[in-house]
Amino acid sequence: AQKITQTQPGMFVQEKEAVTLDCTYDTSDPSYGLFWYKQPSSGEMIFLIYQGSYDQQNATEGRYSLNFQKARKSANLVISASQLGDSAMYFCAMRDLNQFYFGTGTSLTVIP
Amino acid sequence: DTAVSQTPKYLVTQMGNDKSIKCEQNLGHDTMYWYKQDSKKFLKIMFSYNNKELIINETVPNRFSPKSPDKAHLNLHINSLELGDSAVYFCASSPGGNQPQHFGDGTRLSIL
């Protein structure tokens, strides 16, 4: 089974609107971390947000929030008030048992 | 100050050659990684070193060999380069626990 699944290869959003990027995960380890990374066209990997498996509240970092639904094993990224600079690839990742796993990514395009 | 730096940024070489990519981190992290990102943007972990000891060795060809002279460095040496080795190679580091990885800017390897 895939450890990290991102089912949206590509997404479009209007500038200033909110968008949700989906991510589901699979692990039997009770202690794990969930991450989102942004990769713009320039190629670097930028860490956005982190959610620990024991965290009671959803993580937020500025316009980014992580909608953590533990029972459903989902960790969706919500970007509010989209900006043109948000156009990029977005990767969901998980760390469990000392190993990292990445999803296949979602390409987000923000339309002016 | 660059946290994770890898050199060179671009590497163009011919099939059959041997090349190395260097990586250094100044974050004091215990674990360093090498990833390969193919043309479809899929990230595959290749190696992980924790305090100079290999803890993950995914099924990569033995032409690839990681070398860690100390905790702050993890170099990647590739022998007998093949066309399929063309990709972007990322170095990353992380502290212990479920903390995020910090990535270098990537090395784009092109095999002629």
mmCIF file of C-alpha atoms in Angstrom:
data_model
loop_
_atom_site.group_PDB
_atom_site.id
_atom_site.type_symbol
_atom_site.label_atom_id
_atom_site.label_comp_id
_atom_site.label_asym_id
_atom_site.label_seq_id
_atom_site.Cartn_x
_atom_site.Cartn_y
_atom_site.Cartn_z
ATOM 1 C CA ALA A 1 0.000 0.000 0.000
ATOM 2 C CA GLN A 2 1.094 3.541 -0.676
ATOM 3 C CA LYS A 3 2.292 5.300 2.436
ATOM 4 C CA ILE A 4 1.302 8.726 1.096
ATOM 5 C CA THR A 5 -1.393 9.293 -1.517
ATOM 6 C CA GLN A 6 -2.066 12.525 -3.317
ATOM 7 C CA THR A 7 -4.947 11.985 -5.729
ATOM 8 C CA GLN A 8 -4.892 15.379 -7.457
ATOM 9 C CA PRO A 9 -2.148 15.573 -10.086
ATOM 10 C CA GLY A 10 -3.182 19.136 -10.951
ATOM 11 C CA MET A 11 -5.346 21.827 -9.413
ATOM 12 C CA PHE A 12 -6.450 25.289 -10.479
ATOM 13 C CA VAL A 13 -7.581 28.086 -8.203
ATOM 14 C CA GLN A 14 -8.599 31.665 -8.764
ATOM 15 C CA GLU A 15 -6.396 34.281 -7.184
ATOM 16 C CA LYS A 16 -7.580 35.272 -3.669
ATOM 17 C CA GLU A 17 -9.654 32.095 -3.330
ATOM 18 C CA ALA A 18 -8.883 29.240 -0.929
ATOM 19 C CA VAL A 19 -7.788 25.817 -2.154
ATOM 20 C CA THR A 20 -7.469 22.411 -0.505
ATOM 21 C CA LEU A 21 -4.839 19.907 -1.549
ATOM 22 C CA ASP A 22 -5.631 16.352 -0.529
ATOM 23 C CA CYS A 23 -3.336 13.903 1.199
ATOM 24 C CA THR A 24 -4.002 10.551 2.814
ATOM 25 C CA TYR A 25 -1.458 8.433 4.621
ATOM 26 C CA ASP A 26 -1.000 4.907 5.867
ATOM 27 C CA THR A 27 0.914 3.916 8.962
ATOM 28 C CA SER A 28 0.596 1.589 11.910
ATOM 29 C CA ASP A 29 3.024 3.595 14.037
ATOM 30 C CA PRO A 30 1.186 5.691 16.660
ATOM 31 C CA SER A 31 3.920 8.324 16.515
ATOM 32 C CA TYR A 32 4.411 10.022 13.185
ATOM 33 C CA GLY A 33 4.825 13.428 11.616
ATOM 34 C CA LEU A 34 3.101 14.884 8.584
ATOM 35 C CA PHE A 35 4.609 17.602 6.402
ATOM 36 C CA TRP A 36 3.879 19.676 3.366
ATOM 37 C CA TYR A 37 6.534 21.004 1.021
ATOM 38 C CA LYS A 38 6.314 23.461 -1.847
ATOM 39 C CA GLN A 39 8.472 23.151 -4.947
ATOM 40 C CA PRO A 40 8.267 26.193 -7.234
ATOM 41 C CA SER A 41 9.469 26.095 -10.824
ATOM 42 C CA SER A 42 12.923 27.184 -9.625
ATOM 43 C CA GLY A 43 13.254 23.702 -8.106
ATOM 44 C CA GLU A 44 14.002 24.153 -4.422
ATOM 45 C CA MET A 45 12.016 22.265 -1.781
ATOM 46 C CA ILE A 46 10.458 24.599 0.756
ATOM 47 C CA PHE A 47 9.058 23.286 4.036
ATOM 48 C CA LEU A 48 5.598 24.734 4.726
ATOM 49 C CA ILE A 49 3.905 23.107 7.684
ATOM 50 C CA TYR A 50 4.149 20.235 10.158
ATOM 51 C CA GLN A 51 1.563 18.211 12.088
ATOM 52 C CA GLY A 52 2.472 15.709 14.781
ATOM 53 C CA SER A 53 0.296 12.665 15.295
ATOM 54 C CA TYR A 54 -0.343 13.597 18.912
ATOM 55 C CA ASP A 55 -1.143 17.235 18.220
ATOM 56 C CA GLN A 56 -4.692 18.044 19.256
ATOM 57 C CA GLN A 57 -5.050 21.133 17.127
ATOM 58 C CA ASN A 58 -4.609 21.594 13.414
ATOM 59 C CA ALA A 59 -1.325 23.232 12.492
ATOM 60 C CA THR A 60 -1.365 26.701 10.973
ATOM 61 C CA GLU A 61 1.410 28.789 9.433
ATOM 62 C CA GLY A 62 0.240 32.090 8.010
ATOM 63 C CA ARG A 63 -1.993 31.336 5.018
ATOM 64 C CA TYR A 64 -1.310 27.606 5.321
ATOM 65 C CA SER A 65 -3.301 25.290 7.533
ATOM 66 C CA LEU A 66 -3.325 21.542 7.790
ATOM 67 C CA ASN A 67 -6.708 19.868 8.115
ATOM 68 C CA PHE A 68 -5.717 16.839 10.178
ATOM 69 C CA GLN A 69 -8.348 14.095 10.403
ATOM 70 C CA LYS A 70 -6.643 11.282 12.248
ATOM 71 C CA ALA A 71 -9.446 8.717 12.011
ATOM 72 C CA ARG A 72 -9.587 9.191 8.257
ATOM 73 C CA LYS A 73 -5.789 9.326 7.992
ATOM 74 C CA SER A 74 -5.937 12.507 6.014
ATOM 75 C CA ALA A 75 -3.761 15.603 6.202
ATOM 76 C CA ASN A 76 -5.065 18.080 3.671
ATOM 77 C CA LEU A 77 -3.310 21.382 3.071
ATOM 78 C CA VAL A 78 -5.499 24.471 2.915
ATOM 79 C CA ILE A 79 -4.094 27.603 1.321
ATOM 80 C CA SER A 80 -6.187 30.679 1.962
ATOM 81 C CA ALA A 81 -6.255 33.803 -0.187
ATOM 82 C CA SER A 82 -4.223 32.242 -3.015
ATOM 83 C CA GLN A 83 -1.528 34.341 -4.613
ATOM 84 C CA LEU A 84 0.139 34.002 -8.002
ATOM 85 C CA GLY A 85 3.331 33.011 -6.217
ATOM 86 C CA ASP A 86 1.578 29.951 -4.799
ATOM 87 C CA SER A 87 1.735 28.290 -8.222
ATOM 88 C CA ALA A 88 4.031 25.306 -7.640
ATOM 89 C CA MET A 89 4.197 21.588 -6.935
ATOM 90 C CA TYR A 90 3.088 20.607 -3.457
ATOM 91 C CA PHE A 91 4.267 17.432 -1.768
ATOM 92 C CA CYS A 92 2.763 15.752 1.249
ATOM 93 C CA ALA A 93 5.186 13.711 3.338
ATOM 94 C CA MET A 94 5.208 11.550 6.428
ATOM 95 C CA ARG A 95 7.846 10.344 8.827
ATOM 96 C CA ASP A 96 7.302 7.165 10.802
ATOM 97 C CA LEU A 97 9.663 4.559 12.219
ATOM 98 C CA ASN A 98 12.563 6.799 11.259
ATOM 99 C CA GLN A 99 11.700 6.788 7.550
ATOM 100 C CA PHE A 100 10.378 9.539 5.329
ATOM 101 C CA TYR A 101 7.783 9.024 2.598
ATOM 102 C CA PHE A 102 6.689 11.490 -0.052
ATOM 103 C CA GLY A 103 3.561 11.624 -2.170
ATOM 104 C CA THR A 104 3.593 12.078 -5.934
ATOM 105 C CA GLY A 105 2.740 15.755 -5.644
ATOM 106 C CA THR A 106 -0.012 18.122 -6.778
ATOM 107 C CA SER A 107 0.661 20.851 -9.290
ATOM 108 C CA LEU A 108 -1.197 24.003 -8.275
ATOM 109 C CA THR A 109 -1.836 26.804 -10.731
ATOM 110 C CA VAL A 110 -3.216 30.107 -9.492
ATOM 111 C CA ILE A 111 -5.218 31.940 -12.138
ATOM 112 C CA PRO A 112 -5.219 35.756 -12.116
ATOM 113 C CA ASP B 1 24.071 31.359 5.743
ATOM 114 C CA THR B 2 22.921 28.414 3.652
ATOM 115 C CA ALA B 3 21.619 25.634 5.883
ATOM 116 C CA VAL B 4 22.011 22.730 3.459
ATOM 117 C CA SER B 5 24.321 23.344 0.546
ATOM 118 C CA GLN B 6 25.096 20.981 -2.269
ATOM 119 C CA THR B 7 27.523 21.354 -5.138
ATOM 120 C CA PRO B 8 27.526 21.486 -8.024
ATOM 121 C CA LYS B 9 24.122 22.912 -8.946
ATOM 122 C CA TYR B 10 24.413 21.582 -12.492
ATOM 123 C CA LEU B 11 26.395 18.604 -13.703
ATOM 124 C CA VAL B 12 26.610 17.653 -17.355
ATOM 125 C CA THR B 13 28.716 14.641 -18.216
ATOM 126 C CA GLN B 14 28.990 11.672 -20.527
ATOM 127 C CA MET B 15 27.890 8.104 -20.051
ATOM 128 C CA GLY B 16 30.420 5.949 -18.298
ATOM 129 C CA ASN B 17 32.009 8.740 -16.284
ATOM 130 C CA ASP B 18 32.318 8.828 -12.497
ATOM 131 C CA LYS B 19 31.079 11.897 -10.648
ATOM 132 C CA SER B 20 30.481 13.127 -7.104
ATOM 133 C CA ILE B 21 27.986 15.518 -5.575
ATOM 134 C CA LYS B 22 28.866 17.133 -2.273
ATOM 135 C CA CYS B 23 26.490 18.065 0.525
ATOM 136 C CA GLU B 24 27.081 19.968 3.734
ATOM 137 C CA GLN B 25 24.690 21.070 6.461
ATOM 138 C CA ASN B 26 25.376 23.596 9.209
ATOM 139 C CA LEU B 27 22.229 22.914 11.212
ATOM 140 C CA GLY B 28 23.756 20.385 13.568
ATOM 141 C CA HIS B 29 21.274 17.750 12.402
ATOM 142 C CA ASP B 30 21.922 14.103 13.113
ATOM 143 C CA THR B 31 20.483 12.638 9.928
ATOM 144 C CA MET B 32 21.220 13.364 6.280
ATOM 145 C CA TYR B 33 19.547 12.016 3.141
ATOM 146 C CA TRP B 34 19.892 11.735 -0.598
ATOM 147 C CA TYR B 35 16.848 11.811 -2.868
ATOM 148 C CA LYS B 36 16.446 11.381 -6.603
ATOM 149 C CA GLN B 37 13.682 13.339 -8.353
ATOM 150 C CA ASP B 38 12.836 12.090 -11.820
ATOM 151 C CA SER B 39 11.305 13.964 -14.738
ATOM 152 C CA LYS B 40 7.816 13.270 -13.380
ATOM 153 C CA LYS B 41 8.758 14.986 -10.112
ATOM 154 C CA PHE B 42 8.598 11.750 -8.136
ATOM 155 C CA LEU B 43 10.912 11.872 -5.116
ATOM 156 C CA LYS B 44 12.664 8.649 -4.249
ATOM 157 C CA ILE B 45 14.796 8.304 -1.156
ATOM 158 C CA MET B 46 18.164 6.773 -1.889
ATOM 159 C CA PHE B 47 20.163 6.890 1.321
ATOM 160 C CA SER B 48 19.941 8.076 4.877
ATOM 161 C CA TYR B 49 22.826 8.527 7.311
ATOM 162 C CA ASN B 50 22.431 8.989 11.043
ATOM 163 C CA ASN B 51 25.601 10.039 12.852
ATOM 164 C CA LYS B 52 27.674 8.627 9.982
ATOM 165 C CA GLU B 53 25.932 5.278 9.996
ATOM 166 C CA LEU B 54 23.758 4.124 7.107
ATOM 167 C CA ILE B 55 20.236 3.498 8.348
ATOM 168 C CA ILE B 56 18.321 3.336 5.078
ATOM 169 C CA ASN B 57 19.649 1.881 1.885
ATOM 170 C CA GLU B 58 16.885 1.682 -0.678
ATOM 171 C CA THR B 59 17.243 -0.538 -3.708
ATOM 172 C CA VAL B 60 19.499 1.691 -5.722
ATOM 173 C CA PRO B 61 22.255 0.365 -7.960
ATOM 174 C CA ASN B 62 25.560 -0.189 -6.214
ATOM 175 C CA ARG B 63 27.079 2.298 -8.658
ATOM 176 C CA PHE B 64 25.774 4.853 -6.172
ATOM 177 C CA SER B 65 27.739 5.115 -2.956
ATOM 178 C CA PRO B 66 27.213 7.603 -0.140
ATOM 179 C CA LYS B 67 30.225 8.788 1.783
ATOM 180 C CA SER B 68 29.986 10.629 5.084
ATOM 181 C CA PRO B 69 33.306 11.904 6.440
ATOM 182 C CA ASP B 70 31.519 13.522 9.389
ATOM 183 C CA LYS B 71 28.051 14.364 10.676
ATOM 184 C CA ALA B 72 27.845 17.562 8.644
ATOM 185 C CA HIS B 73 28.691 16.032 5.266
ATOM 186 C CA LEU B 74 27.108 13.393 3.067
ATOM 187 C CA ASN B 75 28.553 13.111 -0.405
ATOM 188 C CA LEU B 76 27.160 11.011 -3.234
ATOM 189 C CA HIS B 77 29.514 9.236 -5.586
ATOM 190 C CA ILE B 78 28.227 7.717 -8.810
ATOM 191 C CA ASN B 79 30.256 5.293 -10.929
ATOM 192 C CA SER B 80 29.744 4.449 -14.586
ATOM 193 C CA LEU B 81 26.964 6.945 -15.170
ATOM 194 C CA GLU B 82 24.020 5.832 -17.308
ATOM 195 C CA LEU B 83 21.383 7.767 -19.235
ATOM 196 C CA GLY B 84 18.766 6.806 -16.642
ATOM 197 C CA ASP B 85 20.730 8.576 -13.951
ATOM 198 C CA SER B 86 19.673 11.921 -15.395
ATOM 199 C CA ALA B 87 17.593 13.557 -12.657
ATOM 200 C CA VAL B 88 17.697 16.140 -9.925
ATOM 201 C CA TYR B 89 19.424 14.911 -6.787
ATOM 202 C CA PHE B 90 18.497 16.488 -3.473
ATOM 203 C CA CYS B 91 20.404 16.368 -0.239
ATOM 204 C CA ALA B 92 18.447 16.918 2.981
ATOM 205 C CA SER B 93 18.992 16.843 6.722
ATOM 206 C CA SER B 94 16.785 16.553 9.785
ATOM 207 C CA PRO B 95 17.144 16.472 13.565
ATOM 208 C CA GLY B 96 15.838 13.532 15.557
ATOM 209 C CA GLY B 97 12.168 12.771 16.061
ATOM 210 C CA ASN B 98 9.353 13.717 13.726
ATOM 211 C CA GLN B 99 10.888 16.973 12.613
ATOM 212 C CA PRO B 100 10.902 18.232 9.021
ATOM 213 C CA GLN B 101 13.726 17.766 6.598
ATOM 214 C CA HIS B 102 15.608 20.732 5.249
ATOM 215 C CA PHE B 103 16.588 20.412 1.622
ATOM 216 C CA GLY B 104 19.465 21.670 -0.441
ATOM 217 C CA ASP B 105 18.726 23.389 -3.735
ATOM 218 C CA GLY B 106 19.304 20.242 -5.766
ATOM 219 C CA THR B 107 21.845 19.135 -8.338
ATOM 220 C CA ARG B 108 20.580 18.704 -11.871
ATOM 221 C CA LEU B 109 22.515 15.823 -13.424
ATOM 222 C CA SER B 110 22.366 15.446 -17.194
ATOM 223 C CA ILE B 111 23.967 12.494 -18.942
ATOM 224 C CA LEU B 112 24.878 12.947 -22.606
#
